[in-house]
Amino acid sequence: MEQILRNFFLFLSKNRFFTKLAKKYGLRFGAGRFVAGETIPNAVDTIQKLNDKGMSVTIDHLGEFIDSKKEAREAADGCIEAIKAIGEHHLDSQLSLKLTSMGLDISEELVMENMRRILDVAEKEDVFVTIDMEDHDRCDKTLEIFKKLRADYDHIGTVLQAYLYRVAEDVQDLNQYDPNLRLVKGAYKESPKVAFPEKKDVDENYKKIIKMHLLNGNYTAVATHDDAIIEYTKRLVEENNISNDQFEFQMLYGIRVERQEELVKEGYKMRVYVPYGNDWYGYFMRRLAERPANVAFVLKGVLGK
């Protein structure tokens, strides 16, 4: 049943009709648990509260299914506005974005134009920018663009997904760029031709790339809610005398909040991934797919109980 629900929510996450409907009717029905709001002031307020608890943040101006150059440039403008707000309010926050929202499916020229505009401001404001990884079909393009931008900018990183067979090769290939990488399990529905279908295999591959990247001496963001992976990382850094300054844990806004606070108390750097914006629907559906138990919370919101 859990797999059926997962597939159902992943299907919904890619549905353009429901995405447009969600934009029209706003942030309702429980999504507020995982999304900070629709505006930058909403996001700033959330970041300040998390910073006060000793947590760092990365904000994501949500955007999917960009169909025109105008929409892509508007999405880039939104990212620039967010970076300026982080600088203005002296917040401990980075920015995350998806290249599809920058026009990846339209043209590489458009993406590069938008990314350079964003990164010029990010360097000025000293705000780090992470390029989120999307589905497998866009993996090569995403990494190619990251490499080109990394040659000119320091304040940029990207994401690698442990469920892909190719990921260990990507870790090694990117090592020459001294990359700051966020390592995740992966949240998209992928074919068994390109991704491990079994959780145990994903977990083992995840541990493998965490170890590879840390021992390569690069900054590593371990983005997980899985206690087994968290404990593995703690043992790994202790056994190899790796400084706490070389890695951090990341979790999603609204999920395992108590665990986030525990890690801060234990002295680890904890960064919370905080999405905001009116294009929240796809992100919300993927969170439900990852953990169908979250549906109970949503139903509670719909029923007003």
PDB file of C-alpha atoms in Angstrom:
ATOM      1  CA  MET A   1       0.000   0.000   0.000  1.00  0.00           C
ATOM      2  CA  GLU A   2       2.839   2.394   0.876  1.00  0.00           C
ATOM      3  CA  GLN A   3       4.415   1.905  -2.574  1.00  0.00           C
ATOM      4  CA  ILE A   4       1.046   2.521  -4.242  1.00  0.00           C
ATOM      5  CA  LEU A   5       0.654   5.782  -2.318  1.00  0.00           C
ATOM      6  CA  ARG A   6       4.230   6.790  -3.166  1.00  0.00           C
ATOM      7  CA  ASN A   7       3.637   6.233  -6.878  1.00  0.00           C
ATOM      8  CA  PHE A   8       0.319   8.080  -6.700  1.00  0.00           C
ATOM      9  CA  PHE A   9       1.833  11.199  -5.114  1.00  0.00           C
ATOM     10  CA  LEU A  10       4.813  11.137  -7.486  1.00  0.00           C
ATOM     11  CA  PHE A  11       2.358  11.031 -10.395  1.00  0.00           C
ATOM     12  CA  LEU A  12       0.465  13.989  -8.944  1.00  0.00           C
ATOM     13  CA  SER A  13       3.721  15.918  -8.417  1.00  0.00           C
ATOM     14  CA  LYS A  14       4.253  16.026 -12.190  1.00  0.00           C
ATOM     15  CA  ASN A  15       0.683  16.972 -13.086  1.00  0.00           C
ATOM     16  CA  ARG A  16       0.571  20.427 -14.670  1.00  0.00           C
ATOM     17  CA  PHE A  17      -3.183  20.847 -14.222  1.00  0.00           C
ATOM     18  CA  PHE A  18      -3.024  20.399 -10.448  1.00  0.00           C
ATOM     19  CA  THR A  19       0.098  22.579 -10.266  1.00  0.00           C
ATOM     20  CA  LYS A  20      -1.790  25.462 -11.892  1.00  0.00           C
ATOM     21  CA  LEU A  21      -4.798  24.818  -9.646  1.00  0.00           C
ATOM     22  CA  ALA A  22      -2.579  24.964  -6.556  1.00  0.00           C
ATOM     23  CA  LYS A  23      -1.063  28.266  -7.695  1.00  0.00           C
ATOM     24  CA  LYS A  24      -4.551  29.685  -8.145  1.00  0.00           C
ATOM     25  CA  TYR A  25      -5.962  28.659  -4.782  1.00  0.00           C
ATOM     26  CA  GLY A  26      -2.892  29.204  -2.640  1.00  0.00           C
ATOM     27  CA  LEU A  27      -1.108  27.399   0.149  1.00  0.00           C
ATOM     28  CA  ARG A  28      -3.758  25.304   1.897  1.00  0.00           C
ATOM     29  CA  PHE A  29      -4.628  21.830   3.157  1.00  0.00           C
ATOM     30  CA  GLY A  30      -1.599  21.112   5.314  1.00  0.00           C
ATOM     31  CA  ALA A  31       1.167  22.225   2.936  1.00  0.00           C
ATOM     32  CA  GLY A  32       2.010  25.002   5.400  1.00  0.00           C
ATOM     33  CA  ARG A  33       3.694  22.366   7.546  1.00  0.00           C
ATOM     34  CA  PHE A  34       6.402  21.959   4.893  1.00  0.00           C
ATOM     35  CA  VAL A  35       6.388  25.340   3.115  1.00  0.00           C
ATOM     36  CA  ALA A  36       7.225  28.623   4.870  1.00  0.00           C
ATOM     37  CA  GLY A  37       4.710  30.707   2.930  1.00  0.00           C
ATOM     38  CA  GLU A  38       4.326  32.315  -0.452  1.00  0.00           C
ATOM     39  CA  THR A  39       6.377  35.509  -0.019  1.00  0.00           C
ATOM     40  CA  ILE A  40       9.911  36.557   0.884  1.00  0.00           C
ATOM     41  CA  PRO A  41       8.743  38.293   4.110  1.00  0.00           C
ATOM     42  CA  ASN A  42       7.188  34.930   5.107  1.00  0.00           C
ATOM     43  CA  ALA A  43      10.510  33.217   4.432  1.00  0.00           C
ATOM     44  CA  VAL A  44      12.537  35.873   6.286  1.00  0.00           C
ATOM     45  CA  ASP A  45      10.362  35.458   9.367  1.00  0.00           C
ATOM     46  CA  THR A  46      10.836  31.669   9.302  1.00  0.00           C
ATOM     47  CA  ILE A  47      14.611  31.954   8.781  1.00  0.00           C
ATOM     48  CA  GLN A  48      14.958  34.338  11.729  1.00  0.00           C
ATOM     49  CA  LYS A  49      13.079  31.946  14.016  1.00  0.00           C
ATOM     50  CA  LEU A  50      15.264  29.010  12.949  1.00  0.00           C
ATOM     51  CA  ASN A  51      18.466  31.067  13.298  1.00  0.00           C
ATOM     52  CA  ASP A  52      17.377  31.967  16.840  1.00  0.00           C
ATOM     53  CA  LYS A  53      17.322  28.215  17.585  1.00  0.00           C
ATOM     54  CA  GLY A  54      20.916  27.857  16.364  1.00  0.00           C
ATOM     55  CA  MET A  55      20.007  26.444  12.970  1.00  0.00           C
ATOM     56  CA  SER A  56      21.279  27.490   9.570  1.00  0.00           C
ATOM     57  CA  VAL A  57      18.903  27.588   6.600  1.00  0.00           C
ATOM     58  CA  THR A  58      18.762  27.187   2.871  1.00  0.00           C
ATOM     59  CA  ILE A  59      15.698  28.680   1.238  1.00  0.00           C
ATOM     60  CA  ASP A  60      14.199  27.442  -1.991  1.00  0.00           C
ATOM     61  CA  HIS A  61      12.076  29.723  -4.135  1.00  0.00           C
ATOM     62  CA  LEU A  62       9.841  26.980  -5.493  1.00  0.00           C
ATOM     63  CA  GLY A  63       9.294  26.826  -9.233  1.00  0.00           C
ATOM     64  CA  GLU A  64       8.457  24.002 -11.634  1.00  0.00           C
ATOM     65  CA  PHE A  65       7.029  23.669 -15.145  1.00  0.00           C
ATOM     66  CA  ILE A  66       8.473  26.900 -16.526  1.00  0.00           C
ATOM     67  CA  ASP A  67       7.123  27.345 -20.042  1.00  0.00           C
ATOM     68  CA  SER A  68       8.557  30.658 -21.202  1.00  0.00           C
ATOM     69  CA  LYS A  69      11.645  32.850 -21.050  1.00  0.00           C
ATOM     70  CA  LYS A  70       9.559  35.453 -19.229  1.00  0.00           C
ATOM     71  CA  GLU A  71       8.646  32.984 -16.436  1.00  0.00           C
ATOM     72  CA  ALA A  72      12.263  31.844 -16.119  1.00  0.00           C
ATOM     73  CA  ARG A  73      13.537  35.415 -15.825  1.00  0.00           C
ATOM     74  CA  GLU A  74      10.848  36.188 -13.244  1.00  0.00           C
ATOM     75  CA  ALA A  75      11.952  33.134 -11.235  1.00  0.00           C
ATOM     76  CA  ALA A  76      15.555  34.379 -11.376  1.00  0.00           C
ATOM     77  CA  ASP A  77      14.387  37.819 -10.238  1.00  0.00           C
ATOM     78  CA  GLY A  78      12.700  36.116  -7.270  1.00  0.00           C
ATOM     79  CA  CYS A  79      15.968  34.392  -6.343  1.00  0.00           C
ATOM     80  CA  ILE A  80      17.871  37.673  -6.541  1.00  0.00           C
ATOM     81  CA  GLU A  81      15.275  39.348  -4.336  1.00  0.00           C
ATOM     82  CA  ALA A  82      15.654  36.524  -1.794  1.00  0.00           C
ATOM     83  CA  ILE A  83      19.455  36.816  -1.767  1.00  0.00           C
ATOM     84  CA  LYS A  84      19.218  40.558  -1.166  1.00  0.00           C
ATOM     85  CA  ALA A  85      16.760  39.963   1.687  1.00  0.00           C
ATOM     86  CA  ILE A  86      19.182  37.474   3.282  1.00  0.00           C
ATOM     87  CA  GLY A  87      21.942  40.072   3.094  1.00  0.00           C
ATOM     88  CA  GLU A  88      19.770  42.950   4.286  1.00  0.00           C
ATOM     89  CA  HIS A  89      18.551  41.056   7.368  1.00  0.00           C
ATOM     90  CA  HIS A  90      21.967  39.454   8.079  1.00  0.00           C
ATOM     91  CA  LEU A  91      20.470  35.962   8.034  1.00  0.00           C
ATOM     92  CA  ASP A  92      22.354  32.675   8.284  1.00  0.00           C
ATOM     93  CA  SER A  93      20.903  31.324   5.068  1.00  0.00           C
ATOM     94  CA  GLN A  94      21.837  29.984   1.680  1.00  0.00           C
ATOM     95  CA  LEU A  95      19.678  29.694  -1.439  1.00  0.00           C
ATOM     96  CA  SER A  96      18.660  26.554  -3.316  1.00  0.00           C
ATOM     97  CA  LEU A  97      17.129  26.500  -6.784  1.00  0.00           C
ATOM     98  CA  LYS A  98      16.178  24.163  -9.621  1.00  0.00           C
ATOM     99  CA  LEU A  99      17.558  24.733 -13.104  1.00  0.00           C
ATOM    100  CA  THR A 100      14.168  23.919 -14.644  1.00  0.00           C
ATOM    101  CA  SER A 101      12.865  27.068 -12.949  1.00  0.00           C
ATOM    102  CA  MET A 102      15.730  28.962 -14.616  1.00  0.00           C
ATOM    103  CA  GLY A 103      14.684  27.677 -18.059  1.00  0.00           C
ATOM    104  CA  LEU A 104      16.652  24.424 -18.395  1.00  0.00           C
ATOM    105  CA  ASP A 105      14.009  22.887 -20.651  1.00  0.00           C
ATOM    106  CA  ILE A 106      13.989  25.996 -22.858  1.00  0.00           C
ATOM    107  CA  SER A 107      17.681  26.657 -23.547  1.00  0.00           C
ATOM    108  CA  GLU A 108      21.083  26.456 -21.876  1.00  0.00           C
ATOM    109  CA  GLU A 109      21.758  30.045 -22.923  1.00  0.00           C
ATOM    110  CA  LEU A 110      18.756  31.201 -20.886  1.00  0.00           C
ATOM    111  CA  VAL A 111      19.825  29.156 -17.839  1.00  0.00           C
ATOM    112  CA  MET A 112      23.363  30.542 -17.949  1.00  0.00           C
ATOM    113  CA  GLU A 113      22.078  34.101 -18.302  1.00  0.00           C
ATOM    114  CA  ASN A 114      19.800  33.686 -15.272  1.00  0.00           C
ATOM    115  CA  MET A 115      22.373  31.843 -13.168  1.00  0.00           C
ATOM    116  CA  ARG A 116      25.074  34.430 -13.800  1.00  0.00           C
ATOM    117  CA  ARG A 117      22.695  37.204 -12.774  1.00  0.00           C
ATOM    118  CA  ILE A 118      21.908  35.314  -9.560  1.00  0.00           C
ATOM    119  CA  LEU A 119      25.505  34.400  -8.753  1.00  0.00           C
ATOM    120  CA  ASP A 120      26.796  37.928  -9.365  1.00  0.00           C
ATOM    121  CA  VAL A 121      24.473  39.125  -6.593  1.00  0.00           C
ATOM    122  CA  ALA A 122      25.172  36.061  -4.412  1.00  0.00           C
ATOM    123  CA  GLU A 123      28.926  36.714  -4.477  1.00  0.00           C
ATOM    124  CA  LYS A 124      28.331  40.353  -3.576  1.00  0.00           C
ATOM    125  CA  GLU A 125      26.028  39.433  -0.658  1.00  0.00           C
ATOM    126  CA  ASP A 126      28.167  36.427   0.394  1.00  0.00           C
ATOM    127  CA  VAL A 127      25.253  34.003  -0.020  1.00  0.00           C
ATOM    128  CA  PHE A 128      25.937  30.425  -1.120  1.00  0.00           C
ATOM    129  CA  VAL A 129      23.732  28.963  -3.887  1.00  0.00           C
ATOM    130  CA  THR A 130      23.010  25.252  -4.348  1.00  0.00           C
ATOM    131  CA  ILE A 131      21.675  23.833  -7.611  1.00  0.00           C
ATOM    132  CA  ASP A 132      19.145  21.150  -6.700  1.00  0.00           C
ATOM    133  CA  MET A 133      19.263  17.908  -8.655  1.00  0.00           C
ATOM    134  CA  GLU A 134      16.100  16.902 -10.462  1.00  0.00           C
ATOM    135  CA  ASP A 135      15.218  13.700 -12.333  1.00  0.00           C
ATOM    136  CA  HIS A 136      17.772  11.476 -14.068  1.00  0.00           C
ATOM    137  CA  ASP A 137      17.041  12.844 -17.544  1.00  0.00           C
ATOM    138  CA  ARG A 138      18.315  16.253 -16.423  1.00  0.00           C
ATOM    139  CA  CYS A 139      21.329  15.005 -14.448  1.00  0.00           C
ATOM    140  CA  ASP A 140      23.985  15.402 -17.161  1.00  0.00           C
ATOM    141  CA  LYS A 141      22.802  18.881 -18.138  1.00  0.00           C
ATOM    142  CA  THR A 142      22.721  19.989 -14.514  1.00  0.00           C
ATOM    143  CA  LEU A 143      26.260  18.811 -13.821  1.00  0.00           C
ATOM    144  CA  GLU A 144      27.595  20.347 -17.039  1.00  0.00           C
ATOM    145  CA  ILE A 145      26.132  23.727 -16.092  1.00  0.00           C
ATOM    146  CA  PHE A 146      27.468  23.420 -12.534  1.00  0.00           C
ATOM    147  CA  LYS A 147      30.983  22.782 -13.862  1.00  0.00           C
ATOM    148  CA  LYS A 148      30.846  25.816 -16.139  1.00  0.00           C
ATOM    149  CA  LEU A 149      29.616  28.082 -13.341  1.00  0.00           C
ATOM    150  CA  ARG A 150      32.070  26.647 -10.793  1.00  0.00           C
ATOM    151  CA  ALA A 151      34.926  27.808 -13.015  1.00  0.00           C
ATOM    152  CA  ASP A 152      33.840  31.424 -12.433  1.00  0.00           C
ATOM    153  CA  TYR A 153      32.113  31.412  -9.031  1.00  0.00           C
ATOM    154  CA  ASP A 154      32.986  30.171  -5.530  1.00  0.00           C
ATOM    155  CA  HIS A 155      29.522  30.508  -3.974  1.00  0.00           C
ATOM    156  CA  ILE A 156      27.984  27.553  -5.775  1.00  0.00           C
ATOM    157  CA  GLY A 157      27.339  23.872  -5.071  1.00  0.00           C
ATOM    158  CA  THR A 158      25.053  21.138  -6.291  1.00  0.00           C
ATOM    159  CA  VAL A 159      23.337  17.908  -5.243  1.00  0.00           C
ATOM    160  CA  LEU A 160      23.992  14.224  -5.928  1.00  0.00           C
ATOM    161  CA  GLN A 161      21.453  11.433  -5.422  1.00  0.00           C
ATOM    162  CA  ALA A 162      22.472   8.120  -3.854  1.00  0.00           C
ATOM    163  CA  TYR A 163      19.806   6.049  -5.600  1.00  0.00           C
ATOM    164  CA  LEU A 164      21.429   6.547  -9.013  1.00  0.00           C
ATOM    165  CA  TYR A 165      23.873   3.841 -10.142  1.00  0.00           C
ATOM    166  CA  ARG A 166      26.151   6.536 -11.612  1.00  0.00           C
ATOM    167  CA  VAL A 167      26.580   8.633  -8.466  1.00  0.00           C
ATOM    168  CA  ALA A 168      29.939   7.293  -7.241  1.00  0.00           C
ATOM    169  CA  GLU A 169      31.465   8.162 -10.625  1.00  0.00           C
ATOM    170  CA  ASP A 170      29.954  11.648 -10.365  1.00  0.00           C
ATOM    171  CA  VAL A 171      31.510  12.149  -6.912  1.00  0.00           C
ATOM    172  CA  GLN A 172      34.933  11.308  -8.303  1.00  0.00           C
ATOM    173  CA  ASP A 173      34.465  13.335 -11.478  1.00  0.00           C
ATOM    174  CA  LEU A 174      33.453  16.441  -9.508  1.00  0.00           C
ATOM    175  CA  ASN A 175      36.324  16.116  -7.035  1.00  0.00           C
ATOM    176  CA  GLN A 176      38.602  18.236  -9.250  1.00  0.00           C
ATOM    177  CA  TYR A 177      36.266  21.195  -8.598  1.00  0.00           C
ATOM    178  CA  ASP A 178      36.607  20.971  -4.782  1.00  0.00           C
ATOM    179  CA  PRO A 179      32.820  20.937  -4.670  1.00  0.00           C
ATOM    180  CA  ASN A 180      30.471  21.662  -1.814  1.00  0.00           C
ATOM    181  CA  LEU A 181      27.884  18.911  -2.339  1.00  0.00           C
ATOM    182  CA  ARG A 182      24.575  18.078  -0.759  1.00  0.00           C
ATOM    183  CA  LEU A 183      24.185  14.292  -0.735  1.00  0.00           C
ATOM    184  CA  VAL A 184      20.645  12.903  -0.701  1.00  0.00           C
ATOM    185  CA  LYS A 185      18.926   9.577  -1.233  1.00  0.00           C
ATOM    186  CA  GLY A 186      16.723  10.862  -4.075  1.00  0.00           C
ATOM    187  CA  ALA A 187      13.018  11.689  -4.264  1.00  0.00           C
ATOM    188  CA  TYR A 188      12.004  11.160  -7.903  1.00  0.00           C
ATOM    189  CA  LYS A 189      10.434   8.058  -9.425  1.00  0.00           C
ATOM    190  CA  GLU A 190      13.186   6.524 -11.545  1.00  0.00           C
ATOM    191  CA  SER A 191      13.509   3.413 -13.686  1.00  0.00           C
ATOM    192  CA  PRO A 192      15.413   0.435 -12.238  1.00  0.00           C
ATOM    193  CA  LYS A 193      17.596   0.832 -15.326  1.00  0.00           C
ATOM    194  CA  VAL A 194      19.168   3.951 -13.768  1.00  0.00           C
ATOM    195  CA  ALA A 195      18.422   3.719 -10.032  1.00  0.00           C
ATOM    196  CA  PHE A 196      18.493   1.184  -7.209  1.00  0.00           C
ATOM    197  CA  PRO A 197      14.910   0.020  -6.619  1.00  0.00           C
ATOM    198  CA  GLU A 198      15.611  -1.382  -3.119  1.00  0.00           C
ATOM    199  CA  LYS A 199      16.019   0.870  -0.065  1.00  0.00           C
ATOM    200  CA  LYS A 200      18.839  -1.217   1.415  1.00  0.00           C
ATOM    201  CA  ASP A 201      20.915  -0.766  -1.743  1.00  0.00           C
ATOM    202  CA  VAL A 202      20.232   2.981  -1.771  1.00  0.00           C
ATOM    203  CA  ASP A 203      21.308   3.204   1.881  1.00  0.00           C
ATOM    204  CA  GLU A 204      24.583   1.355   1.238  1.00  0.00           C
ATOM    205  CA  ASN A 205      25.343   3.530  -1.768  1.00  0.00           C
ATOM    206  CA  TYR A 206      24.531   6.617   0.297  1.00  0.00           C
ATOM    207  CA  LYS A 207      27.061   5.612   2.954  1.00  0.00           C
ATOM    208  CA  LYS A 208      29.602   4.929   0.218  1.00  0.00           C
ATOM    209  CA  ILE A 209      29.370   8.403  -1.342  1.00  0.00           C
ATOM    210  CA  ILE A 210      29.306  10.182   2.033  1.00  0.00           C
ATOM    211  CA  LYS A 211      32.584   8.448   2.876  1.00  0.00           C
ATOM    212  CA  MET A 212      34.087   9.150  -0.565  1.00  0.00           C
ATOM    213  CA  HIS A 213      33.273  12.837  -0.533  1.00  0.00           C
ATOM    214  CA  LEU A 214      34.385  13.428   3.058  1.00  0.00           C
ATOM    215  CA  LEU A 215      37.647  11.533   2.606  1.00  0.00           C
ATOM    216  CA  ASN A 216      38.267  13.529  -0.573  1.00  0.00           C
ATOM    217  CA  GLY A 217      38.428  16.496   1.813  1.00  0.00           C
ATOM    218  CA  ASN A 218      35.391  18.304   0.456  1.00  0.00           C
ATOM    219  CA  TYR A 219      32.558  20.003   2.301  1.00  0.00           C
ATOM    220  CA  THR A 220      29.637  17.613   2.649  1.00  0.00           C
ATOM    221  CA  ALA A 221      25.995  18.281   3.435  1.00  0.00           C
ATOM    222  CA  VAL A 222      24.356  15.035   4.559  1.00  0.00           C
ATOM    223  CA  ALA A 223      20.687  15.643   3.850  1.00  0.00           C
ATOM    224  CA  THR A 224      18.680  12.921   5.564  1.00  0.00           C
ATOM    225  CA  HIS A 225      16.085  12.201   8.237  1.00  0.00           C
ATOM    226  CA  ASP A 226      17.358   8.630   8.616  1.00  0.00           C
ATOM    227  CA  ASP A 227      18.910   8.019  12.042  1.00  0.00           C
ATOM    228  CA  ALA A 228      21.028   5.133  10.712  1.00  0.00           C
ATOM    229  CA  ILE A 229      22.684   7.446   8.163  1.00  0.00           C
ATOM    230  CA  ILE A 230      23.125  10.199  10.757  1.00  0.00           C
ATOM    231  CA  GLU A 231      24.818   7.795  13.197  1.00  0.00           C
ATOM    232  CA  TYR A 232      26.974   6.369  10.400  1.00  0.00           C
ATOM    233  CA  THR A 233      28.181   9.885   9.540  1.00  0.00           C
ATOM    234  CA  LYS A 234      28.969  10.659  13.189  1.00  0.00           C
ATOM    235  CA  ARG A 235      31.080   7.480  13.498  1.00  0.00           C
ATOM    236  CA  LEU A 236      32.802   8.111  10.168  1.00  0.00           C
ATOM    237  CA  VAL A 237      33.951  11.635  11.036  1.00  0.00           C
ATOM    238  CA  GLU A 238      35.096  10.546  14.500  1.00  0.00           C
ATOM    239  CA  GLU A 239      37.091   7.578  13.207  1.00  0.00           C
ATOM    240  CA  ASN A 240      38.776   9.706  10.531  1.00  0.00           C
ATOM    241  CA  ASN A 241      39.346  12.831  12.655  1.00  0.00           C
ATOM    242  CA  ILE A 242      37.217  14.928  10.307  1.00  0.00           C
ATOM    243  CA  SER A 243      36.395  18.363  11.681  1.00  0.00           C
ATOM    244  CA  ASN A 244      32.786  19.380  12.255  1.00  0.00           C
ATOM    245  CA  ASP A 245      33.611  22.350  10.022  1.00  0.00           C
ATOM    246  CA  GLN A 246      33.778  20.027   7.000  1.00  0.00           C
ATOM    247  CA  PHE A 247      30.212  18.769   7.086  1.00  0.00           C
ATOM    248  CA  GLU A 248      26.668  19.513   8.150  1.00  0.00           C
ATOM    249  CA  PHE A 249      23.363  17.738   8.463  1.00  0.00           C
ATOM    250  CA  GLN A 250      20.366  18.984   6.517  1.00  0.00           C
ATOM    251  CA  MET A 251      16.683  18.274   7.012  1.00  0.00           C
ATOM    252  CA  LEU A 252      13.468  19.552   5.513  1.00  0.00           C
ATOM    253  CA  TYR A 253      11.411  22.254   7.172  1.00  0.00           C
ATOM    254  CA  GLY A 254       8.627  20.742   9.260  1.00  0.00           C
ATOM    255  CA  ILE A 255      10.021  17.204   9.373  1.00  0.00           C
ATOM    256  CA  ARG A 256      11.659  15.719  12.517  1.00  0.00           C
ATOM    257  CA  VAL A 257      11.926  19.112  14.193  1.00  0.00           C
ATOM    258  CA  GLU A 258      12.918  17.612  17.557  1.00  0.00           C
ATOM    259  CA  ARG A 259      15.752  15.661  15.911  1.00  0.00           C
ATOM    260  CA  GLN A 260      16.986  18.859  14.281  1.00  0.00           C
ATOM    261  CA  GLU A 261      17.129  20.552  17.685  1.00  0.00           C
ATOM    262  CA  GLU A 262      18.927  17.541  19.220  1.00  0.00           C
ATOM    263  CA  LEU A 263      21.684  17.694  16.599  1.00  0.00           C
ATOM    264  CA  VAL A 264      22.228  21.390  17.332  1.00  0.00           C
ATOM    265  CA  LYS A 265      22.524  20.623  21.058  1.00  0.00           C
ATOM    266  CA  GLU A 266      25.051  17.880  20.250  1.00  0.00           C
ATOM    267  CA  GLY A 267      27.234  20.493  18.550  1.00  0.00           C
ATOM    268  CA  TYR A 268      26.588  19.621  14.917  1.00  0.00           C
ATOM    269  CA  LYS A 269      25.795  22.143  12.204  1.00  0.00           C
ATOM    270  CA  MET A 270      22.152  21.724  11.256  1.00  0.00           C
ATOM    271  CA  ARG A 271      20.745  23.366   8.128  1.00  0.00           C
ATOM    272  CA  VAL A 272      17.007  23.410   7.457  1.00  0.00           C
ATOM    273  CA  TYR A 273      15.747  23.382   3.871  1.00  0.00           C
ATOM    274  CA  VAL A 274      12.953  25.975   3.819  1.00  0.00           C
ATOM    275  CA  PRO A 275      10.865  26.249   0.649  1.00  0.00           C
ATOM    276  CA  TYR A 276       8.592  29.208  -0.064  1.00  0.00           C
ATOM    277  CA  GLY A 277       6.613  30.563  -3.006  1.00  0.00           C
ATOM    278  CA  ASN A 278       3.301  29.962  -4.739  1.00  0.00           C
ATOM    279  CA  ASP A 279       4.634  27.101  -6.909  1.00  0.00           C
ATOM    280  CA  TRP A 280       4.672  24.721  -3.947  1.00  0.00           C
ATOM    281  CA  TYR A 281       2.542  21.885  -5.277  1.00  0.00           C
ATOM    282  CA  GLY A 282       5.162  19.539  -6.830  1.00  0.00           C
ATOM    283  CA  TYR A 283       7.420  19.863  -3.796  1.00  0.00           C
ATOM    284  CA  PHE A 284       4.511  19.123  -1.439  1.00  0.00           C
ATOM    285  CA  MET A 285       3.465  16.000  -3.378  1.00  0.00           C
ATOM    286  CA  ARG A 286       7.027  14.615  -3.265  1.00  0.00           C
ATOM    287  CA  ARG A 287       7.100  15.086   0.527  1.00  0.00           C
ATOM    288  CA  LEU A 288       3.886  13.057   0.776  1.00  0.00           C
ATOM    289  CA  ALA A 289       5.389  10.404  -1.506  1.00  0.00           C
ATOM    290  CA  GLU A 290       8.497  10.120   0.679  1.00  0.00           C
ATOM    291  CA  ARG A 291       6.454   9.551   3.796  1.00  0.00           C
ATOM    292  CA  PRO A 292       2.784   8.667   3.200  1.00  0.00           C
ATOM    293  CA  ALA A 293       2.194   8.973   6.969  1.00  0.00           C
ATOM    294  CA  ASN A 294       2.249  12.739   6.343  1.00  0.00           C
ATOM    295  CA  VAL A 295      -1.096  12.321   4.589  1.00  0.00           C
ATOM    296  CA  ALA A 296      -2.800  12.016   7.986  1.00  0.00           C
ATOM    297  CA  PHE A 297      -1.593  15.511   8.851  1.00  0.00           C
ATOM    298  CA  VAL A 298      -2.902  16.870   5.551  1.00  0.00           C
ATOM    299  CA  LEU A 299      -6.329  15.245   6.001  1.00  0.00           C
ATOM    300  CA  LYS A 300      -6.475  16.825   9.449  1.00  0.00           C
ATOM    301  CA  GLY A 301      -5.893  20.197   7.814  1.00  0.00           C
ATOM    302  CA  VAL A 302      -8.556  19.637   5.163  1.00  0.00           C
ATOM    303  CA  LEU A 303     -11.127  18.559   7.732  1.00  0.00           C
ATOM    304  CA  GLY A 304     -10.209  21.437  10.046  1.00  0.00           C
ATOM    305  CA  LYS A 305      -9.498  19.168  12.993  1.00  0.00           C
TER     306      LYS A 305
END
